[in-house]
Short mmCIF file of C-alpha atoms and ligand atoms in Angstrom, two decimals:
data_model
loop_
_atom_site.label_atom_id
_atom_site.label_comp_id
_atom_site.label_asym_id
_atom_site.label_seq_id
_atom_site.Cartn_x
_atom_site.Cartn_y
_atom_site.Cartn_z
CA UNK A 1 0.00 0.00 0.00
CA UNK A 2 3.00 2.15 0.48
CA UNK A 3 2.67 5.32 -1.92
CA UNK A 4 -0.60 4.30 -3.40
CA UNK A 5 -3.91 6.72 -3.74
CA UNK A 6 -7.55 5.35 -2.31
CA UNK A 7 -10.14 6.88 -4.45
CA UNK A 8 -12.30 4.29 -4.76
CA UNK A 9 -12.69 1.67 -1.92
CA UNK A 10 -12.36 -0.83 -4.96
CA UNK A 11 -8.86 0.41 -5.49
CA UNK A 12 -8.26 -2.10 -2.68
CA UNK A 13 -8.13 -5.78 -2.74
CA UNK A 14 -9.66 -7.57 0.02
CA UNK A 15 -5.84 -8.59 1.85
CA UNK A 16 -5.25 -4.89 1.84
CA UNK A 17 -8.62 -4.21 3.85
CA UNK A 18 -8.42 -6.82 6.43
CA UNK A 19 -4.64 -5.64 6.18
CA UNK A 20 -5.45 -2.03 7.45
CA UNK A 21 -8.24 -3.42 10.03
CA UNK A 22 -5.61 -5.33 11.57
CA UNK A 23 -3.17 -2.07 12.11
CA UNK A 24 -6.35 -0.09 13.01
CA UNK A 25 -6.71 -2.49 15.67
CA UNK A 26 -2.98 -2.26 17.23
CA UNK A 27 -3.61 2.03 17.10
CA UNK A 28 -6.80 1.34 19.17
CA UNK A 29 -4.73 -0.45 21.78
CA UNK A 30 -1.70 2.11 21.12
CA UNK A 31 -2.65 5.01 19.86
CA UNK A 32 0.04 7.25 19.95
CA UNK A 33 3.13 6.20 18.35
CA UNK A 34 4.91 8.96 16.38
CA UNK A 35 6.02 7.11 13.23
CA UNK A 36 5.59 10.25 10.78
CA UNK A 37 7.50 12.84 12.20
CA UNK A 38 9.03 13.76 9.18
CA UNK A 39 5.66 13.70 7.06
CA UNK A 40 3.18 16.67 5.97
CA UNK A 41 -0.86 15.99 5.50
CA UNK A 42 -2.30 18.32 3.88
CA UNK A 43 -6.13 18.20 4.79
CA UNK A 44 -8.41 19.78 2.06
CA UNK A 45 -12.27 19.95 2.59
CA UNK A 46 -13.89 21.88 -0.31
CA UNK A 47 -17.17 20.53 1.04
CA UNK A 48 -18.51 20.34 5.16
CA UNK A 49 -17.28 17.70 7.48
CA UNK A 50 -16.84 17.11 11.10
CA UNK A 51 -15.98 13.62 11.64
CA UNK A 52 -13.78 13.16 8.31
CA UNK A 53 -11.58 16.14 8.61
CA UNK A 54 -11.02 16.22 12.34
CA UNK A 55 -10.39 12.66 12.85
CA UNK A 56 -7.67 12.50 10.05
CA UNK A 57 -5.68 15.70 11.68
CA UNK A 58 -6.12 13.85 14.87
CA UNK A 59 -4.66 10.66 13.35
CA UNK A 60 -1.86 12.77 11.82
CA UNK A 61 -1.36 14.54 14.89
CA UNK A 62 -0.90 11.05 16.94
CA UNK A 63 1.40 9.75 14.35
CA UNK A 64 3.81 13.07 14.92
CA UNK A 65 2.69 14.64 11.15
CA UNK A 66 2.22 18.08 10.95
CA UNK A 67 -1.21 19.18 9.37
CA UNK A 68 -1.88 22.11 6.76
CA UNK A 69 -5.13 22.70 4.82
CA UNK A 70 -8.27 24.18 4.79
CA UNK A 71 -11.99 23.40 6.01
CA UNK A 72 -12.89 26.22 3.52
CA UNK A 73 -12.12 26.44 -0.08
CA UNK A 74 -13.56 29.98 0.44
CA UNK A 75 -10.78 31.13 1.84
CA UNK A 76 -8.39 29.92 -0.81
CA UNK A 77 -7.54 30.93 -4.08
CA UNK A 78 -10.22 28.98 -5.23
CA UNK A 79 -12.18 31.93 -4.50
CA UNK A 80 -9.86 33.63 -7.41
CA UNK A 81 -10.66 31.31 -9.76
CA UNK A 82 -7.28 29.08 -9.33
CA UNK A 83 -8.24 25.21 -10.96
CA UNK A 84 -8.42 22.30 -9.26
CA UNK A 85 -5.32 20.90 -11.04
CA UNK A 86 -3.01 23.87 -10.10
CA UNK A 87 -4.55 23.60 -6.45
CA UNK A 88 -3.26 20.37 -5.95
CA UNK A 89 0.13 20.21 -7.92
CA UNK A 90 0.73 23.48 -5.36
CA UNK A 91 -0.08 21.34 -2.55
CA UNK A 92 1.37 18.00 -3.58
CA UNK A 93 4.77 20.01 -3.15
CA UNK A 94 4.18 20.64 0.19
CA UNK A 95 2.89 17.52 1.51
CA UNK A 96 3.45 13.96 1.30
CA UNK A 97 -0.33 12.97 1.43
CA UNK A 98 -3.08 14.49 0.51
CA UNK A 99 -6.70 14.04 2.06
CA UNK A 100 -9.33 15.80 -0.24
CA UNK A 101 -13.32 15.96 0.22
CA UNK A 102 -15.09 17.97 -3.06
CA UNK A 103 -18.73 18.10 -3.76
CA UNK A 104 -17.90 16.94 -7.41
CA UNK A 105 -17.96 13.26 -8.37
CA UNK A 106 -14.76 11.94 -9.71
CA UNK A 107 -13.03 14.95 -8.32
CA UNK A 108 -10.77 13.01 -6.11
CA UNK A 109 -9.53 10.64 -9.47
CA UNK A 110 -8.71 13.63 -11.09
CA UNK A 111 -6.63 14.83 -8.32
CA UNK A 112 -4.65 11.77 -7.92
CA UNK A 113 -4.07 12.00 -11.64
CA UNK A 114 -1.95 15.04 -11.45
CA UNK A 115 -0.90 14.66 -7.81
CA UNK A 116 3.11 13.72 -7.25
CA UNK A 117 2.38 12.09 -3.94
CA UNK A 118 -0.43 10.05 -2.81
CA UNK A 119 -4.16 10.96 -2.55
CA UNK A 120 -6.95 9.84 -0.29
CA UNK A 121 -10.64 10.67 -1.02
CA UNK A 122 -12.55 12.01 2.03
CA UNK A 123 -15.72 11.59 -0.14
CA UNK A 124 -16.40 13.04 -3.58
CA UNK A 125 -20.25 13.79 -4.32
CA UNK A 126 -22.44 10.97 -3.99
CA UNK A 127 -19.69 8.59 -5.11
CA UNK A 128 -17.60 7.39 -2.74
CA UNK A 129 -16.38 7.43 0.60
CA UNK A 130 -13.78 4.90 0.86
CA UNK A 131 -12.02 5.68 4.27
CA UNK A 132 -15.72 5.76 5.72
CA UNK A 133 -16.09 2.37 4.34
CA UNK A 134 -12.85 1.12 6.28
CA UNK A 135 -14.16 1.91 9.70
CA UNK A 136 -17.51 1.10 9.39
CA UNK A 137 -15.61 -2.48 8.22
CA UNK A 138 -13.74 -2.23 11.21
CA UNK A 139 -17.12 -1.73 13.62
CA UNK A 140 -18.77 -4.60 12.06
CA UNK A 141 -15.98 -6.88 12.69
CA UNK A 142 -15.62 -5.28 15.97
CA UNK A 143 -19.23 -5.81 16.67
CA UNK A 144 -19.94 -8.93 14.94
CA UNK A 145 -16.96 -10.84 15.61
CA UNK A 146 -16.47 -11.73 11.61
CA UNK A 147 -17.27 -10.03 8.24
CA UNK A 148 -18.49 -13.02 7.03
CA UNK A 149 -22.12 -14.37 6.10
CA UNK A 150 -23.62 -11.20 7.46
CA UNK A 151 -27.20 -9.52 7.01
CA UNK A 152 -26.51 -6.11 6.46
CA UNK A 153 -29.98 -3.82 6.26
CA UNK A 154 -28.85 -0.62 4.71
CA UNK A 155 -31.71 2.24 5.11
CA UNK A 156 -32.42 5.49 3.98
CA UNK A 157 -30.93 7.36 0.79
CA UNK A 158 -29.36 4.67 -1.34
CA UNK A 159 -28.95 6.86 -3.77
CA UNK A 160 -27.18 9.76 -2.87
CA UNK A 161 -25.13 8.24 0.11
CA UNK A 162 -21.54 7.43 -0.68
CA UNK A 163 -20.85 5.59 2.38
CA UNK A 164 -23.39 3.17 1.24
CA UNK A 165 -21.55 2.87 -2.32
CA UNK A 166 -18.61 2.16 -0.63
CA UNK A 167 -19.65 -0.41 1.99
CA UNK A 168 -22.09 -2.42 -0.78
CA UNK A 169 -18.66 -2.99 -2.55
CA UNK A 170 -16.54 -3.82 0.04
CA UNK A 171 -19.34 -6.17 1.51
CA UNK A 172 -19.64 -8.48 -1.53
CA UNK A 173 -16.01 -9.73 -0.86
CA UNK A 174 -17.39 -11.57 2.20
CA UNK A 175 -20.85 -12.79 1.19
CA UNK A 176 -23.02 -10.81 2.51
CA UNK A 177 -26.81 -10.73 2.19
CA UNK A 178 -28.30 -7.11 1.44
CA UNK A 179 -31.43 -5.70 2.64
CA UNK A 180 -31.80 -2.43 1.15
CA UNK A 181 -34.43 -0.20 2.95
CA UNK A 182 -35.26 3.10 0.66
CA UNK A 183 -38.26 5.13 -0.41
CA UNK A 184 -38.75 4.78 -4.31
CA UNK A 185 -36.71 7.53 -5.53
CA UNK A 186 -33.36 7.01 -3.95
CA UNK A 187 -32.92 3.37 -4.78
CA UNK A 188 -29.54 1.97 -4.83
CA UNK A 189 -27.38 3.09 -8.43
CA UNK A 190 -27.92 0.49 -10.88
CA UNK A 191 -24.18 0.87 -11.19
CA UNK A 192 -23.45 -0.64 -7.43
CA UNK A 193 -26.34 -2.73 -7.78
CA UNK A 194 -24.17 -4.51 -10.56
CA UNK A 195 -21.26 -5.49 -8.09
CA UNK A 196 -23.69 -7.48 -6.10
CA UNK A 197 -25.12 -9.53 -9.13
CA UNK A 198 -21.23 -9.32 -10.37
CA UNK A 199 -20.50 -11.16 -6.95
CA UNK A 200 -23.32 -13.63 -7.44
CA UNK A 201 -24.75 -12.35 -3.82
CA UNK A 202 -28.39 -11.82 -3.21
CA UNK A 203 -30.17 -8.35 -2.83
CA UNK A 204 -33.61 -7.42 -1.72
CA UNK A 205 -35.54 -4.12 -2.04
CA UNK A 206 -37.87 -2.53 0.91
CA UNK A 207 -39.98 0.19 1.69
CA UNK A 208 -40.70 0.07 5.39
CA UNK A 209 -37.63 -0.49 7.65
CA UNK A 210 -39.65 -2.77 10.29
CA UNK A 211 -39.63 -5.10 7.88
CA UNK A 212 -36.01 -5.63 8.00
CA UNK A 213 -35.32 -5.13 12.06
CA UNK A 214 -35.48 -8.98 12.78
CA UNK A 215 -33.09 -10.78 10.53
CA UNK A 216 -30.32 -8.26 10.21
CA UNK A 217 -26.97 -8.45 12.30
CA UNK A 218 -26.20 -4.49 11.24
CA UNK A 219 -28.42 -1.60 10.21
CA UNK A 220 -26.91 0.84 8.84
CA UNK A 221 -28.88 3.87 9.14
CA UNK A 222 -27.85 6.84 6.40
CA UNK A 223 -29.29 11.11 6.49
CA UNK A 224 -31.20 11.66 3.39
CA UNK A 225 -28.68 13.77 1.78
CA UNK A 226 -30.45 17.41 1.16
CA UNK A 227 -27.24 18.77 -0.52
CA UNK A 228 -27.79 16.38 -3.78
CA UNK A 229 -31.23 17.48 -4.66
CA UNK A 230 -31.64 19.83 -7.38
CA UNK A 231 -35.18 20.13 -6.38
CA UNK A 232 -36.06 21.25 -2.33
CA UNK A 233 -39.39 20.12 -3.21
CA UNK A 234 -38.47 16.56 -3.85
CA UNK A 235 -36.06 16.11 -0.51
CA UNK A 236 -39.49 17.45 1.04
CA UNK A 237 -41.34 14.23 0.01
CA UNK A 238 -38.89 11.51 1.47
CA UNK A 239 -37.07 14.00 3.93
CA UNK A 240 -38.59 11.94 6.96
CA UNK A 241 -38.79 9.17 5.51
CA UNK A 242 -37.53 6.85 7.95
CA UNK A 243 -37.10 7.14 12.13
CA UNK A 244 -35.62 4.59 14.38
CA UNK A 245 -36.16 4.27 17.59
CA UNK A 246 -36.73 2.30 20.61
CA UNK A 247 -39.69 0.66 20.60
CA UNK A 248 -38.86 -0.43 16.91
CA UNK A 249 -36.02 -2.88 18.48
CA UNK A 250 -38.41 -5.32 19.96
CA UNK A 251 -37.78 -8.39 18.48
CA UNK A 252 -34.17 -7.42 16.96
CA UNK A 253 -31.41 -10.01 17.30
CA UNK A 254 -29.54 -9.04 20.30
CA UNK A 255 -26.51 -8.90 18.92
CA UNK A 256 -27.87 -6.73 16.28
CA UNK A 257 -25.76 -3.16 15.74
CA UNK A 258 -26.92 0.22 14.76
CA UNK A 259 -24.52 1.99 12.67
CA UNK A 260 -24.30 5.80 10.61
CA UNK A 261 -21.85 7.45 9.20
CA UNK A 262 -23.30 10.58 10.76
CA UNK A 263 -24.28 12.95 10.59
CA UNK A 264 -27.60 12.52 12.05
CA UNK A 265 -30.50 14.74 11.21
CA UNK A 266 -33.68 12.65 12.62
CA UNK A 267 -32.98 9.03 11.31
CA UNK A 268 -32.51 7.64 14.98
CA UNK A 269 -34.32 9.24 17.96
CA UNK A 270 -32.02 10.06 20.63
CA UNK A 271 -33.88 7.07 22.98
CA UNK A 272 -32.02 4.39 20.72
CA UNK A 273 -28.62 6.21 21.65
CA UNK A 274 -28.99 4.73 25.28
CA UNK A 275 -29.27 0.75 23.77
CA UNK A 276 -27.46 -1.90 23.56
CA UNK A 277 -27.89 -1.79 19.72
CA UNK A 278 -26.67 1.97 18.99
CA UNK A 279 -22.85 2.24 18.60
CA UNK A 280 -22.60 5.52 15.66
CA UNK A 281 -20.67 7.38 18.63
CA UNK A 282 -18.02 4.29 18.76
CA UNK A 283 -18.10 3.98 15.27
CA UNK A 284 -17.20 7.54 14.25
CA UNK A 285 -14.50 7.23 17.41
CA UNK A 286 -12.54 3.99 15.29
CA UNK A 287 -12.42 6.33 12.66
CA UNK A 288 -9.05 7.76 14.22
CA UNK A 289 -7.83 4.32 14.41
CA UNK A 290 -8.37 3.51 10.76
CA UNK A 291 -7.41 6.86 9.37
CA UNK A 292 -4.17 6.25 11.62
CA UNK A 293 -3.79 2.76 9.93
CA UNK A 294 -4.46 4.02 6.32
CA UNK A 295 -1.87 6.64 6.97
CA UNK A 296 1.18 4.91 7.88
CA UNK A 297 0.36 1.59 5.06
CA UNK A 298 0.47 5.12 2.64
CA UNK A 299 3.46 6.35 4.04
CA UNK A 300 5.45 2.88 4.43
CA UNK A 301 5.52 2.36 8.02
CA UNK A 302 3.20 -0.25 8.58
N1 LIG B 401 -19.23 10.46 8.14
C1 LIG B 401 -18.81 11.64 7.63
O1 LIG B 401 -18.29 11.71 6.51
O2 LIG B 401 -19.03 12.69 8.45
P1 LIG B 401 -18.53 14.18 8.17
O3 LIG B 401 -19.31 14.67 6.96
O4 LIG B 401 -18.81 14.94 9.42
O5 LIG B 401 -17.07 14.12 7.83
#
């Protein structure tokens, strides 16, 4: 993995996932082991994030890297009109990785295309959201003891949500059963529907999440993404489209975990955050430990 971009979470084979779960596991019981001192992230968010952007710095900070970048591509040349290109061969002679979120799809490609050192996508549009897709990995194996032979219930906006993308791929490497949980209009992408028939693994379509509460070993709630509409009438139809909470369990298997990438916006009522079943808060927490993984695999030291 040593030099290499992650773009797409298919860039990765599946020894280089359960490769990186295994590091992200010694960081979790040692987190802070300076192996980059001599290493520059730059951190570039041209689009919102909380979880993403400060839990890469704080991996970079526990591995001894020193962080530049920006949480606002307002305050950059960008504002002046500079292109992405010129933006990032600046900064790819500055750093020796570069972690990029942009609203635009393929944005993140392009940028490892004319990048000299390493790129890793922090989400690009609805595409994908690969480093997302490593620690939510790393929670279900946590949480489920395995990868394998799981149901996973994915709910919510299948269409827009990258995370989802991401995970769907990585899941059909360890035969997984999908339950996908979405209104009508934000099905799951024909285009990631076709790794699951590619991976001879079974799908099925639902419209009402109880349905799906008693056979799955992970739910894995998503926000109807209100950013990706080009119409604020039609995120008003399905905006509430689904809410968790804790009467809705009854029945669930008890080992049964609640994941979301986060943010939240009312998918899961705040009584589910006191069950056995929610673990979003731990989940977003292991993303340190994976982004500290992914790091040092880029940069050779692992
Ligand atoms: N899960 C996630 O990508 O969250 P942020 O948008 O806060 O980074």
């Amino acid at each position: 993995m040593k030099d290499k971009s992650l773009i797409s979470i298919t860039d990765f084979t599946k020894e280089q996932y359960l490769r990186i779960l295994d590091i992200a596991a010694e960081f979790e019981n040692n987190p802070n082991q300076k192996l980059l001192n001599d290493h520059v992230v730059a951190s570039l968010f041209f689009e919102p994030s909380t979880r993403t952007r400060l839990s890469f710095e704080t991996a970079a900070n526990r591995l001894g890297a020193r962080v530049i970048g920006f949480s606002d591509s307002g305050s950059t040349s960008v504002k002046k009109g500079e292109s992405l290109k010129d933006t990032i061969m600046m900064v790819s002679s500055y750093a020796d990785i570069i972690v990029m979120r942009h609203p635009r799809e393929g944005a993140a490609r392009w940028a490892s295309e004319v990048s000299s050192v390493p790129v890793i996508n922090a989400g690009d549009g609805a595409n994908q959201h690969p480093t997302q897709c490593l620690l939510d990995m790393y929670s279900i194996k946590q949480t489920q003891g395995t990868l394998d032979n799981l149901n996973i219930a994915f709910v919510g906006d299948l269409k827009y949500g990258r995370t989802v993308h991401s995970l769907v791929q990585a899941m059909c490497n360890f035969n997984a059963s999908f339950h996908l949980v979405s209104p009508d209009e934000l099905k799951l992408p024909s285009s990631v529907k076709m790794h699951i028939k590619n991976a001879k693994l079974e799908y099925q379509q639902y419209t009402e999440l109880q349905d799906i509460i008693p056979m799955a070993d992970i739910i894995y709630m998503t926000r109807i993404q209100k950013e990706r509409f080009s119409d604020p009438m039609e995120y008003e139809k399905v905006k509430n489209s689904y809410v968790l909470n804790r009467a809705m369990l009854d029945g669930c298997k008890p080992h049964m975990k609640i994941l979301h990438p986060l943010p939240r916006v009312n998918e899961i009522s705040e009584d589910v955050d006191s069950t056995a079943q929610a673990f979003y808060f731990k989940q977003a927490e292991n993303g340190v430990y994976v982004r500290q993984a992914l790091l040092a695999a880029i940069a050779g030291v692992k």
